[in-house]
Amino acid sequence: ALRDCGVSIIGLTYGESPCLRSSVWSSLRRAERTPEAVMAAVLAIAAEQRGRLLLLPADDESVKILSDQRHLLPSSCVLSMPDAATVDLLLDKSKFYPWAQDHGFLVPTTIEVSSFAELDNAIRDMGYPLVLKPTYRSERWDQEIPHDKIFILEYPEQYAAIPRDIFAVAPILLVQHWIAGTDADIYFCLVSYSRHGKLIDYFCGRKLMQWPPLAGSTAMAVSDEQDETRELTLAIFDAVGYQGLGSMEYKKDPRTGRLYIMEPTVGSNDF
């Protein structure tokens, strides 16, 4: 849509991806995936532009880099996201889940672990099935465990699939009760808020298919206007004083009809 309006779209990439072959790009730049390299590339691009430069990070690592380094950006750069403390709250699941519970929002039972001994204790306390996930997907997680966003453990035999160096990759992991259901039980609400914290628009939908199934990224989805999805999402983002693009993902337990918060997306244009 932006390209069709005559807007130049400059991609900044860390590596190879099929999306880099898209005709949407006006140009592509490359940088190492470090805060210093990313900021140097952003500042260099900004210096070349005559007008304003809208920054649209596309993953959690980019969101964190730009949020933490926003004080270095020139006035020509537009970064639409909440303050750094709110970004950290929504980006880090170990912070977000307790916050959500304290504010009366429904999340799956979650235990924080930092060793296999603590993981074993959590499994004994919670029982199967459960999910093992990082607090957020870091550069190292994407490099060393690129094919697994999470690990679903439905029975003890799947324990052996957990990489033995997983706590070196992510020092803190979350063990979470697995909510029953399929990909089609996952609902979401996308939002856009102004810099003054006012809702501009929203879109509610439901996934039909993920890849990989049950634990992957959206492969197919449809619009699905649900009052509960919309009202929960707006209540959460209003409570934190949100700004910019964001989304909230839920899973509905088909046995009870209860809608559980899975995770927020903060600051990135994942839709």
XYZ file of C-alpha atoms in Angstrom:
271
model
C 0.000 0.000 0.000
C 2.809 2.437 0.844
C 4.676 1.633 -2.336
C 1.553 2.265 -4.414
C 1.363 5.735 -2.824
C 4.852 6.525 -4.114
C 6.600 6.068 -0.758
C 10.193 4.817 -0.851
C 10.542 1.662 1.259
C 14.064 0.906 2.464
C 14.667 -2.500 4.015
C 17.323 -3.032 6.679
C 18.157 -6.717 7.030
C 20.449 -8.870 9.149
C 20.604 -11.861 6.818
C 18.791 -13.796 4.126
C 15.026 -14.189 3.849
C 12.573 -14.946 1.019
C 10.845 -11.609 1.684
C 13.996 -9.808 0.529
C 13.172 -10.872 -3.030
C 9.919 -8.897 -2.933
C 9.399 -6.089 -5.451
C 8.175 -3.834 -2.633
C 11.648 -2.584 -1.698
C 13.060 0.626 -3.127
C 16.444 -0.491 -1.789
C 17.928 -2.917 0.717
C 20.667 -2.330 3.277
C 22.466 -4.880 5.416
C 23.839 -4.669 8.937
C 25.149 -6.987 11.612
C 22.546 -7.851 14.209
C 23.996 -5.771 17.022
C 22.596 -2.565 18.581
C 25.631 -0.588 17.416
C 25.439 -1.804 13.805
C 21.665 -1.384 13.546
C 21.739 2.161 14.915
C 24.652 3.113 12.669
C 22.725 1.882 9.631
C 19.512 3.674 10.683
C 21.384 6.947 11.254
C 23.149 6.624 7.903
C 19.844 6.075 6.091
C 18.266 9.004 7.947
C 21.123 11.283 6.897
C 20.478 10.440 3.245
C 16.765 11.252 3.347
C 15.363 14.697 2.672
C 12.055 14.131 4.420
C 10.878 12.258 7.479
C 11.794 8.622 7.987
C 9.150 6.325 9.500
C 10.772 3.417 11.342
C 8.833 0.138 11.308
C 10.734 -2.595 13.201
C 9.724 -6.102 12.192
C 10.880 -8.266 15.130
C 11.320 -8.123 18.895
C 15.078 -7.577 18.732
C 14.696 -4.559 16.446
C 11.967 -3.143 18.680
C 14.217 -3.390 21.732
C 17.219 -1.850 19.955
C 15.240 1.136 18.669
C 13.408 1.598 21.956
C 16.597 1.538 24.031
C 18.482 3.816 21.612
C 15.663 6.212 20.683
C 17.534 9.126 22.255
C 20.081 8.871 19.421
C 17.503 9.304 16.651
C 17.351 12.643 14.829
C 14.085 14.585 14.739
C 13.520 13.436 11.147
C 12.960 9.856 12.378
C 9.450 8.867 13.424
C 9.317 5.983 15.908
C 5.766 5.249 17.009
C 5.850 3.130 20.149
C 5.239 3.622 23.880
C 7.926 4.641 26.361
C 10.825 2.292 27.035
C 9.375 0.936 30.295
C 6.110 -0.027 28.575
C 7.985 -1.618 25.668
C 9.987 -3.728 28.140
C 6.808 -4.710 30.019
C 5.040 -5.936 26.877
C 8.130 -7.436 25.255
C 9.272 -9.496 28.235
C 6.756 -12.232 29.042
C 8.255 -12.722 32.515
C 7.136 -9.157 33.289
C 3.923 -9.107 31.296
C 2.235 -12.223 32.694
C 2.483 -11.093 36.355
C 1.297 -7.619 35.350
C -1.690 -9.124 33.512
C -2.609 -11.283 36.511
C -2.303 -8.328 38.898
C -4.702 -6.361 36.673
C -7.289 -9.145 36.531
C -6.583 -10.468 33.028
C -6.672 -14.216 32.367
C -3.331 -15.852 31.493
C -2.269 -19.505 31.663
C -0.517 -20.663 34.847
C 3.140 -19.733 34.370
C 6.354 -20.553 36.278
C 9.750 -18.958 35.640
C 12.743 -21.331 35.556
C 16.482 -20.904 35.070
C 17.798 -24.487 35.221
C 16.777 -28.041 34.429
C 16.314 -28.690 38.146
C 13.785 -25.852 38.340
C 12.169 -27.084 35.128
C 11.768 -30.569 36.623
C 10.155 -29.078 39.732
C 7.776 -26.999 37.603
C 6.743 -30.067 35.611
C 6.056 -31.974 38.825
C 3.944 -29.091 40.114
C 2.027 -28.413 36.883
C 1.943 -31.759 35.130
C 1.620 -32.326 31.413
C 0.730 -30.886 28.925
C 2.730 -27.678 29.113
C 4.733 -25.232 27.036
C 8.339 -24.088 27.421
C 9.089 -20.658 25.934
C 11.650 -17.840 26.184
C 10.747 -14.533 27.823
C 11.273 -13.095 24.346
C 12.991 -14.351 21.196
C 16.515 -12.950 21.213
C 19.054 -12.923 18.404
C 20.779 -15.950 19.932
C 17.497 -17.894 20.161
C 16.764 -17.215 16.481
C 20.271 -18.285 15.512
C 20.571 -21.432 17.608
C 16.921 -22.574 17.856
C 15.518 -21.093 14.621
C 12.742 -23.630 14.052
C 11.133 -23.611 17.501
C 9.296 -20.576 18.877
C 8.239 -22.745 21.811
C 8.466 -26.363 22.940
C 5.176 -28.183 23.495
C 5.470 -31.010 26.016
C 2.363 -33.181 25.955
C 3.950 -36.220 27.605
C 7.279 -37.092 29.313
C 8.890 -38.601 26.235
C 9.017 -35.154 24.587
C 11.288 -33.849 27.349
C 14.292 -35.288 25.477
C 13.645 -32.890 22.568
C 14.639 -29.882 24.686
C 18.185 -28.774 23.710
C 20.602 -29.461 26.552
C 22.145 -25.986 26.174
C 18.801 -24.166 26.173
C 19.578 -22.237 29.370
C 22.786 -20.953 27.791
C 20.684 -19.622 24.912
C 17.952 -18.207 27.176
C 18.928 -17.959 30.869
C 15.277 -17.588 31.917
C 12.457 -19.674 30.451
C 8.747 -19.800 31.155
C 6.871 -23.024 31.825
C 3.219 -22.516 31.004
C 0.089 -24.605 31.199
C -0.928 -25.717 27.688
C -4.370 -24.482 26.678
C -6.323 -27.131 24.756
C -7.442 -26.427 21.204
C -6.206 -26.107 17.637
C -4.787 -23.301 15.497
C -8.371 -22.246 14.757
C -8.901 -21.468 18.466
C -6.367 -18.621 18.363
C -7.825 -15.112 18.177
C -6.077 -11.782 17.786
C -6.720 -8.070 17.710
C -4.464 -5.627 15.850
C -4.446 -2.005 16.947
C -3.093 1.390 15.992
C -2.848 4.107 18.669
C -1.896 7.752 18.233
C 1.104 9.307 19.984
C -1.401 10.732 22.464
C -2.652 7.236 23.393
C -5.938 7.430 21.487
C -7.200 4.437 19.501
C -7.085 5.088 15.746
C -8.363 1.730 14.517
C -8.395 -1.987 15.214
C -8.900 -5.294 13.413
C -10.026 -8.552 15.029
C -9.381 -11.957 13.507
C -8.897 -15.654 14.045
C -6.173 -17.953 12.827
C -7.030 -20.948 10.683
C -3.546 -22.367 10.280
C -0.030 -21.837 11.633
C 3.276 -23.184 10.463
C 4.548 -25.196 12.187
C 1.132 -26.276 13.502
C 0.223 -25.260 17.073
C 3.433 -23.310 17.654
C 4.299 -21.375 14.532
C 3.519 -18.172 12.678
C 0.223 -17.377 10.995
C -0.199 -19.117 7.643
C -3.909 -18.381 7.157
C -6.375 -16.196 9.062
C -9.781 -14.587 8.663
C -11.480 -11.532 10.106
C -13.588 -12.431 13.123
C -15.169 -9.582 15.054
C -15.515 -10.738 18.651
C -16.616 -8.296 21.355
C -14.551 -10.084 23.999
C -11.372 -10.012 21.902
C -11.756 -6.323 21.115
C -12.716 -5.243 24.624
C -9.893 -7.204 26.286
C -7.297 -5.850 23.877
C -8.361 -2.231 24.292
C -8.529 -2.627 28.070
C -4.937 -3.914 28.169
C -3.482 -1.290 25.823
C -5.443 1.528 27.449
C -4.131 0.431 30.854
C -0.492 0.837 29.754
C -1.026 4.085 27.803
C -0.155 2.513 24.474
C 1.161 4.271 21.357
C 1.785 2.971 17.827
C 1.120 -0.418 16.252
C 0.502 -3.473 18.397
C -1.526 -6.630 18.771
C -2.724 -9.122 21.348
C -3.096 -12.867 20.782
C -5.456 -15.177 22.670
C -6.410 -18.826 22.761
C -9.933 -19.960 23.554
C -10.210 -23.204 25.499
C -12.882 -25.153 23.556
C -13.853 -27.057 26.705
C -14.687 -23.976 28.791
C -14.965 -21.140 26.273
C -12.524 -19.072 28.354
C -10.194 -16.747 26.460
C -6.573 -16.777 27.653
C -3.979 -14.145 26.788
C -1.091 -15.737 24.897
C 1.157 -12.757 24.194
C 1.266 -9.142 23.071
C 3.209 -7.785 20.122
C 4.655 -4.346 20.763
C 6.025 -1.792 18.327
C 6.369 -3.966 15.232
C 4.307 -4.170 12.063
C 3.622 -7.919 12.106
C 0.398 -7.492 10.112
